Short mmCIF file of C-alpha atoms and ligand atoms in Angstrom, two decimals:
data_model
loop_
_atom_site.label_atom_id
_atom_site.label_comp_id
_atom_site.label_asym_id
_atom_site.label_seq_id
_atom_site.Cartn_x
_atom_site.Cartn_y
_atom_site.Cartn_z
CA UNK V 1 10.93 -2.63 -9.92
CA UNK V 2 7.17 -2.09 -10.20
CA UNK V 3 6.12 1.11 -12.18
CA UNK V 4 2.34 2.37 -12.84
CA UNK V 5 2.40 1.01 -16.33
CA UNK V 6 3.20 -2.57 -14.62
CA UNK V 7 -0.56 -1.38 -12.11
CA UNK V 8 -2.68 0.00 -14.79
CA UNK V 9 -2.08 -3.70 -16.76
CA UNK V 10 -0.77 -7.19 -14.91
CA UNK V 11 0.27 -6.85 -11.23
CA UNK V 12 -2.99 -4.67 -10.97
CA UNK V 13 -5.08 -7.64 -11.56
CA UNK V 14 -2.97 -10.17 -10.02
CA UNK V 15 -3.67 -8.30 -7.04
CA UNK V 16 -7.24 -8.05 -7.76
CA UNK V 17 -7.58 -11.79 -7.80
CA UNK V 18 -5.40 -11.70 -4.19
CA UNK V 19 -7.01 -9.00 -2.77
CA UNK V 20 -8.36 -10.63 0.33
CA UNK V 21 -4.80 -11.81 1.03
CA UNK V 22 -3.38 -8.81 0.78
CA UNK V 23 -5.62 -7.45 3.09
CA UNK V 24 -4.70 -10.23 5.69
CA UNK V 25 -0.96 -9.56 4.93
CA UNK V 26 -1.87 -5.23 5.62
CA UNK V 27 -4.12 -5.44 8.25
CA UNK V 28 -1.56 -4.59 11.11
CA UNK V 29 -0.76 -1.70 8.70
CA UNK V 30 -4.05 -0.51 8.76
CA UNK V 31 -4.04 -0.01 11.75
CA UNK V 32 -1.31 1.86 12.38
CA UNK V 33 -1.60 4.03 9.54
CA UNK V 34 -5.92 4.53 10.44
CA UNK V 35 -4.75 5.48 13.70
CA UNK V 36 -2.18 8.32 12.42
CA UNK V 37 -5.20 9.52 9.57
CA UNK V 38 -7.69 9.72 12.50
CA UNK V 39 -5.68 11.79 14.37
CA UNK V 40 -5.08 14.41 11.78
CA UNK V 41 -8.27 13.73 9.79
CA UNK V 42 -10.69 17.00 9.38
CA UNK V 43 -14.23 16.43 10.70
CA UNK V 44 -15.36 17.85 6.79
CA UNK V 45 -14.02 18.79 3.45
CA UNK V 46 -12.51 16.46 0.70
CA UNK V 47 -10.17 13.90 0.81
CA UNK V 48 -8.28 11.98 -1.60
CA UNK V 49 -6.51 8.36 -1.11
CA UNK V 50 -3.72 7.97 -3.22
CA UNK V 51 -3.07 4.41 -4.81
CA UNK V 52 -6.35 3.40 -3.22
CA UNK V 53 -6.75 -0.66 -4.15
CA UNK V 54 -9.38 -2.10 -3.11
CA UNK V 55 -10.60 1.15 -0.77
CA UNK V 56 -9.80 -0.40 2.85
CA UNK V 57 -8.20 3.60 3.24
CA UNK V 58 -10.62 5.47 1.74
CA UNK V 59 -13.40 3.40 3.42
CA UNK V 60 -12.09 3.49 6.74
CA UNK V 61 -11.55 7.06 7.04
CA UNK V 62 -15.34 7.58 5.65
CA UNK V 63 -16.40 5.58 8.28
CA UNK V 64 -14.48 7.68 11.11
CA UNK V 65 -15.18 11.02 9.42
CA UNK V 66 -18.77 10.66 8.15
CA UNK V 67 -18.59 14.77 6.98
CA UNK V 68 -15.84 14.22 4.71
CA UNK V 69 -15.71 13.35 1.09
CA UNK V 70 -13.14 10.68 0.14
CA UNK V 71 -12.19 9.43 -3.03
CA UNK V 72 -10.11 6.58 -3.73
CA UNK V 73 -7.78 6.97 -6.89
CA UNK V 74 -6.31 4.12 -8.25
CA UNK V 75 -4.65 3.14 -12.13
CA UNK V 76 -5.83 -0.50 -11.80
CA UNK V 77 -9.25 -0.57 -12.79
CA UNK V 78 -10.14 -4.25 -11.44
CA UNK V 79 -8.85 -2.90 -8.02
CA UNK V 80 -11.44 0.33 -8.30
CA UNK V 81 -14.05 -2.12 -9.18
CA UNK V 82 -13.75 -3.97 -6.25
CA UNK V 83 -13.78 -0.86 -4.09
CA UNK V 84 -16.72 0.07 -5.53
CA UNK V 85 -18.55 -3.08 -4.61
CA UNK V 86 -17.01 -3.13 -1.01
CA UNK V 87 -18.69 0.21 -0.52
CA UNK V 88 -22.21 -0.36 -1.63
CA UNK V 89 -21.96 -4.01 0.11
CA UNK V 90 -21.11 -1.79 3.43
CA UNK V 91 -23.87 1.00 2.67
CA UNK V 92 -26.18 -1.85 2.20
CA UNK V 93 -25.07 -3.29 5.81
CA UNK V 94 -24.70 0.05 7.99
CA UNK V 95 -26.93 2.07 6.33
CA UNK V 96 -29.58 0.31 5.20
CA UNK V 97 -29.00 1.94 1.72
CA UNK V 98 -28.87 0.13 -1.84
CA UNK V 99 -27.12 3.51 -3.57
CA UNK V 100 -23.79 2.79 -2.51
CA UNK V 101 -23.25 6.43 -1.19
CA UNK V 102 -21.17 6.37 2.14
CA UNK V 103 -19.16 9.77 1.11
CA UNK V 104 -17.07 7.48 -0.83
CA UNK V 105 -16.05 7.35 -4.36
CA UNK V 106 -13.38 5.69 -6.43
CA UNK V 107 -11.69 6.80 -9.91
CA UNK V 108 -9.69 5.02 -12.12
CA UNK V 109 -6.69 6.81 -13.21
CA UNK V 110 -3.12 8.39 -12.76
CA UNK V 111 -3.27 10.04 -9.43
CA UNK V 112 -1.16 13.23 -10.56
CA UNK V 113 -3.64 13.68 -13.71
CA UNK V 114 -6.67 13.63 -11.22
CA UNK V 115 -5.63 15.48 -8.38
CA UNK V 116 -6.21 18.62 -9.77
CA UNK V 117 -9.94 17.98 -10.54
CA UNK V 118 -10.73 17.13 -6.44
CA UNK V 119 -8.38 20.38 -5.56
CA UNK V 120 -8.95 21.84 -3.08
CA UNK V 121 -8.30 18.75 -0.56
CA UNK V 122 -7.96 18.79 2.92
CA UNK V 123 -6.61 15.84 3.34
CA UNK V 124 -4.63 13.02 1.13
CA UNK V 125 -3.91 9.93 2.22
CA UNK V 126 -2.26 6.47 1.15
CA UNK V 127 -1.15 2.92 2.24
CA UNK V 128 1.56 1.94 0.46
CA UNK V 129 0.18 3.40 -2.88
CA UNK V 130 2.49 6.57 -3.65
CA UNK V 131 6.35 4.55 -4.15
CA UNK V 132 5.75 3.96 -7.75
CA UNK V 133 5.49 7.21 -9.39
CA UNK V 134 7.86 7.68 -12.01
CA UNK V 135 8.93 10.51 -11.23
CA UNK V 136 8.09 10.88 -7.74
CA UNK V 137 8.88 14.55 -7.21
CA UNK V 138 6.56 15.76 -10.24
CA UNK V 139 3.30 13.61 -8.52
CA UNK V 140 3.72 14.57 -5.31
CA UNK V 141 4.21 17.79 -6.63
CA UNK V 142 0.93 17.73 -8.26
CA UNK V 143 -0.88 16.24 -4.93
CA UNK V 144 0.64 19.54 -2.74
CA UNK V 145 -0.57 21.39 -5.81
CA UNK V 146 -3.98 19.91 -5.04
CA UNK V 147 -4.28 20.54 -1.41
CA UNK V 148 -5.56 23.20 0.35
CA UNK V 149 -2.31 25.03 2.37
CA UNK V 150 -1.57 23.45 5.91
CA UNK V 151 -3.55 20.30 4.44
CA UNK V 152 -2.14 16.77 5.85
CA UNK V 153 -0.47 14.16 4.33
CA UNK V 154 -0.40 10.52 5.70
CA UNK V 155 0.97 7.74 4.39
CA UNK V 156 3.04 4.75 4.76
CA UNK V 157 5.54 2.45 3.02
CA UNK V 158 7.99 -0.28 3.65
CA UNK V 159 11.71 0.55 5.27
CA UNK V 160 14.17 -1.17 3.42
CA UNK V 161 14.31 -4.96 2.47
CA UNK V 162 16.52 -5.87 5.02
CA UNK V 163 14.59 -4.60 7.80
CA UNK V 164 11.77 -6.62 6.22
CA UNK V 165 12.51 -10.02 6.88
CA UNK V 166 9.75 -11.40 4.90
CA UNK V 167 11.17 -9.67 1.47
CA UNK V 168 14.57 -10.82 3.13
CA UNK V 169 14.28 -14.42 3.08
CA UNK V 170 12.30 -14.26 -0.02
CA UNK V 171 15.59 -12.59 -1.50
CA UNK V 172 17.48 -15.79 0.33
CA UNK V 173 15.26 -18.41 -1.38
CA UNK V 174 15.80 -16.70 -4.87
CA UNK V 175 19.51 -16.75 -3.88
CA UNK V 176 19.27 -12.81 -5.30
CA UNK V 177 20.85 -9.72 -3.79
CA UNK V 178 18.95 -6.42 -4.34
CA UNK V 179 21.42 -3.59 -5.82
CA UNK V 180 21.78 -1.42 -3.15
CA UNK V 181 22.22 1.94 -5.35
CA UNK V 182 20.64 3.95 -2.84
CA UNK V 183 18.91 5.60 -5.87
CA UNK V 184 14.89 6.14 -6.37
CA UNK V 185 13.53 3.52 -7.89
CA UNK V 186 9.42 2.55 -8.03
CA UNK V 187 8.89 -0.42 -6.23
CA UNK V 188 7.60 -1.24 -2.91
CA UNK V 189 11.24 -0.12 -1.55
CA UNK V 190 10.78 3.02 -3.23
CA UNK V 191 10.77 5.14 -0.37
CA UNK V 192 12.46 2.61 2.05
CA UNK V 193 15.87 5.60 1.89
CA UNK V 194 14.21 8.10 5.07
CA UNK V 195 16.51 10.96 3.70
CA UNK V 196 15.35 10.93 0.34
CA UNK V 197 11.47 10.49 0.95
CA UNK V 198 12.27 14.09 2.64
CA UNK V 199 14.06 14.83 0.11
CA UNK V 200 11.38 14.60 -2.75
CA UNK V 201 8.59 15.82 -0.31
CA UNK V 202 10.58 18.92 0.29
CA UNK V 203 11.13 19.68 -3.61
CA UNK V 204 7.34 18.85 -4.18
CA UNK V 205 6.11 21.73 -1.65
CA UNK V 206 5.26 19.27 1.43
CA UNK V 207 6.50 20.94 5.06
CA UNK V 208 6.71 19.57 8.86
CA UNK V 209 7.13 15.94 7.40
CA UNK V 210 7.51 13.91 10.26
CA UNK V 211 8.20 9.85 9.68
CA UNK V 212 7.94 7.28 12.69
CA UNK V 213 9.08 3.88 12.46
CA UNK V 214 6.44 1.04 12.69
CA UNK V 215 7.35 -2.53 13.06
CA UNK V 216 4.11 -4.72 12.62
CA UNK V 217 3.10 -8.32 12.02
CA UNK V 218 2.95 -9.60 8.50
CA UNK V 219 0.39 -12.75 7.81
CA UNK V 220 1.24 -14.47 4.65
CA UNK V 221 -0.50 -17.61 5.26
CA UNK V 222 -3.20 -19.16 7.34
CA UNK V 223 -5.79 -21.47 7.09
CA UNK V 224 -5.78 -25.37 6.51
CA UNK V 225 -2.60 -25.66 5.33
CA UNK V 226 -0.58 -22.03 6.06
CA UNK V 227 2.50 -23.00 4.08
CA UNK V 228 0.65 -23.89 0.90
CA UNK V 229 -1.50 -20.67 1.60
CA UNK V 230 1.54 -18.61 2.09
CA UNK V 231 3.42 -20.41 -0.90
CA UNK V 232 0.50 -19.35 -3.24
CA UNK V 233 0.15 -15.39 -1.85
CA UNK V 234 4.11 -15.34 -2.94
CA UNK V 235 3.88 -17.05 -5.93
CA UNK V 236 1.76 -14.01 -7.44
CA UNK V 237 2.27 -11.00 -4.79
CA UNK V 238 6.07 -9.19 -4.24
CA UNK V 239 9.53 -10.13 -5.36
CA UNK V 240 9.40 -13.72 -6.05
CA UNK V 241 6.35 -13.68 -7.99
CA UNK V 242 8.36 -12.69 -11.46
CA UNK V 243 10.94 -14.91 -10.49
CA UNK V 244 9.06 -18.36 -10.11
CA UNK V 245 6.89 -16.86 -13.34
CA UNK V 246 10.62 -17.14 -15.39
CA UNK V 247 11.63 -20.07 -13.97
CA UNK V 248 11.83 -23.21 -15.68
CA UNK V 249 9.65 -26.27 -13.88
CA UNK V 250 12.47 -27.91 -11.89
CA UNK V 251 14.33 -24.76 -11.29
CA UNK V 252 10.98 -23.15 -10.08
CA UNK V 253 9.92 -26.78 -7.79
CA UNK V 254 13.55 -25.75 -5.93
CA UNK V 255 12.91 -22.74 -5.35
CA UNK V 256 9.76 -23.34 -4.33
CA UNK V 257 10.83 -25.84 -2.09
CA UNK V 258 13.34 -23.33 -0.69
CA UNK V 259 10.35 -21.01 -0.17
CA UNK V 260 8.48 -23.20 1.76
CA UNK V 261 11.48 -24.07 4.00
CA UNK V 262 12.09 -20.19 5.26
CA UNK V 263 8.09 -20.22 5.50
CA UNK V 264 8.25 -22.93 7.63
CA UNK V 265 10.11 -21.66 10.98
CA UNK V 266 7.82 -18.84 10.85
CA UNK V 267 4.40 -20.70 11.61
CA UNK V 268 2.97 -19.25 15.28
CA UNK V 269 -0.56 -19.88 16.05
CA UNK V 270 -1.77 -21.50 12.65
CA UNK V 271 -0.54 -18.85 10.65
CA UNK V 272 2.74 -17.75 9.03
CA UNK V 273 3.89 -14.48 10.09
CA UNK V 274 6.47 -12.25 9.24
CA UNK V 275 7.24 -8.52 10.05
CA UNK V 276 6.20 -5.33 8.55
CA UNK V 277 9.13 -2.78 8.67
CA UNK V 278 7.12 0.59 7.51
CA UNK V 279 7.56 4.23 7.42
CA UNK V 280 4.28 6.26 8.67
CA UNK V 281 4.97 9.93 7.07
CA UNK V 282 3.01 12.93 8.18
CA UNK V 283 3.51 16.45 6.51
CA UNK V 284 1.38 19.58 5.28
CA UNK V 285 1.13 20.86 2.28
CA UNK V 286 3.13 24.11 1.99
CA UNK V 287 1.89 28.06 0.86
CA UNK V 288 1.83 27.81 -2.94
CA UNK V 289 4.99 29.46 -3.97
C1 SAM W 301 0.91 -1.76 -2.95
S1 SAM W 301 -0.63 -1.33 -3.70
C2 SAM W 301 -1.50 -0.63 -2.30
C3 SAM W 301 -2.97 -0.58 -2.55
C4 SAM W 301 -3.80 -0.09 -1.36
N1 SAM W 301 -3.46 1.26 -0.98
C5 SAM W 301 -3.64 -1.03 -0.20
O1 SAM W 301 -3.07 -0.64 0.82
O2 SAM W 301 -4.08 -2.18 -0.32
C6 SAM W 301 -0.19 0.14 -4.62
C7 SAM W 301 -1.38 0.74 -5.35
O3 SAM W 301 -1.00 1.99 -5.90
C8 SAM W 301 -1.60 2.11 -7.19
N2 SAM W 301 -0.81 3.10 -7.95
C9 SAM W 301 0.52 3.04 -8.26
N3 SAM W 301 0.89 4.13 -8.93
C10 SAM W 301 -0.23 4.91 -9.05
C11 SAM W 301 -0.49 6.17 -9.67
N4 SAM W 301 0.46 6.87 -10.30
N5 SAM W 301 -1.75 6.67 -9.60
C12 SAM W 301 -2.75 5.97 -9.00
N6 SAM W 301 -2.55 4.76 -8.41
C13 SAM W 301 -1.32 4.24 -8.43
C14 SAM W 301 -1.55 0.70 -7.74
O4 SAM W 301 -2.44 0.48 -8.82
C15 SAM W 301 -1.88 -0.12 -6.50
O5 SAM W 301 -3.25 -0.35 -6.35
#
């Protein structure tokens, strides 16, 4: 279980010092997910991306839709930062300008608590950023609140573990097996259960949701030496991270060791690559009631 309070403090910047890893690892999820925005995405108006990271949403929709005003909202303030800095470093390369200002902005905060301060949006948006709310009804709740009626929603999240088989034979290594409650909880399986995503975007005002099923590959390692590189993106990043971080030294050598042998049967084309089982949801925000 991951909750905002874990973002706003550690795993927030743990994955600030991973970022670019990350990135690798969601880059086939990018573009799936960019392809469903763009489709939907107004030419103008405000948008908000929810659980923004390092920006590669936000930024990528300001770069299709240069009439609309995105902003990225994020609890993990190292994460912001480096949003910040990818945008001015790519206003200083397309535009030619040292201000930063490609439509694109980035706040630091609980994304329920500043929703209402952007309303009225005509568009919100996330990649993997909204299954760690709480209380998932109330916040998404707040973002129909904040859109404008018939606005879209678009984002995505993982299926379930099992249909993941990177999280899979991470849960083999560890030699752990998930409880399988079938109950919300925040983590990056949060919204893995189809029925009850609908569920909770039904109670929070959200109509016409629509999710398709996206199967896309995962790179955890590449480089030199892709096991070592993939060993060290799951020693900090997903389930085994807090694992290995308990473990004692010989306990956490096996399992590391264990690790390295499910990483290992994986390698294709210098890299180490797994699959991405994700959800892309689509809905609209419904008449205020
Ligand atoms: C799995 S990361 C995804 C980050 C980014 N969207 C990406 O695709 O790289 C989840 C993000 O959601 C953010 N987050 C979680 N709960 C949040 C909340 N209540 N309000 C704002 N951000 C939140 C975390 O800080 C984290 O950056």
């Amino acid at each position: 279980m991951t909750s905002g309070a874990d973002w706003g403090a550690r795993v927030g910047a743990i994955w600030a010092a991973e970022w670019e890893r990350t990135e690798r690892a969601f880059a086939h999820i990018a573009k799936v997910l960019d392809e469903a925005i763009i489709s939907i995405a107004p030419e103008n108006g405000r948008a908000a991306d929810v659980g923004c990271g390092v920006g590669s949403t936000a930024l990528a929709l300001a770069a299709a839709r240069p009439g609309l005003c995105v902003t990225g909202l994020d609890l993990a303030a190292p994460l912001a930062a480096i949003a910040r800095s990818r945008a001015a470093l790519l206003a200083r390369h397309t535009l030619g300008r040292d201000d930063g200002d490609r439509g694109v902005d980035f706040l630091v905060g609980d994304a329920a608590a500043l929703l209402p301060t952007l309303a009225p949006l005509d568009l919100i948006v996330s990649r993997h950023g909204v299954m760690f709310f709480d209380a998932p009804v109330t916040s998404f709740t707040s973002m129909a609140r904040a859109a404008r009626p018939g606005a879209p929603l678009v984002f995505s999240c993982f299926r379930t573990r099992e249909e993941n088989d990177w999280a899979a034979a991470l849960d083999a290594a560890l030699g752990v097996s998930p409880p399988c409650t079938g109950a919300y909880a925040p983590g990056p399986f949060g919204l893995a259960d189809r029925a009850l995503t609908e569920n909770v975007l039904a109670a929070a005002g959200w109509v016409d949701a629509t999710a398709t099923r996206h199967d896309v590959r995962y790179v955890v390692g590449a480089g030199d030496d892709p096991i070592a590189d993939a060993l060290a993106f799951f020693r900090r990043i997903g389930p085994a991270a807090a694992v290995l971080a308990a473990a004692a030294p010989d306990e956490r050598a096996a399992i590391e060791r264990r690790i390295e042998a499910a990483l290992a049967p994986r390698i294709r084309d210098g890299a180490v690559a797994f699959t991405a089982a994700i959800w892309v949801w689509v809905a609209r925000a419904g008449e205020p009631s």
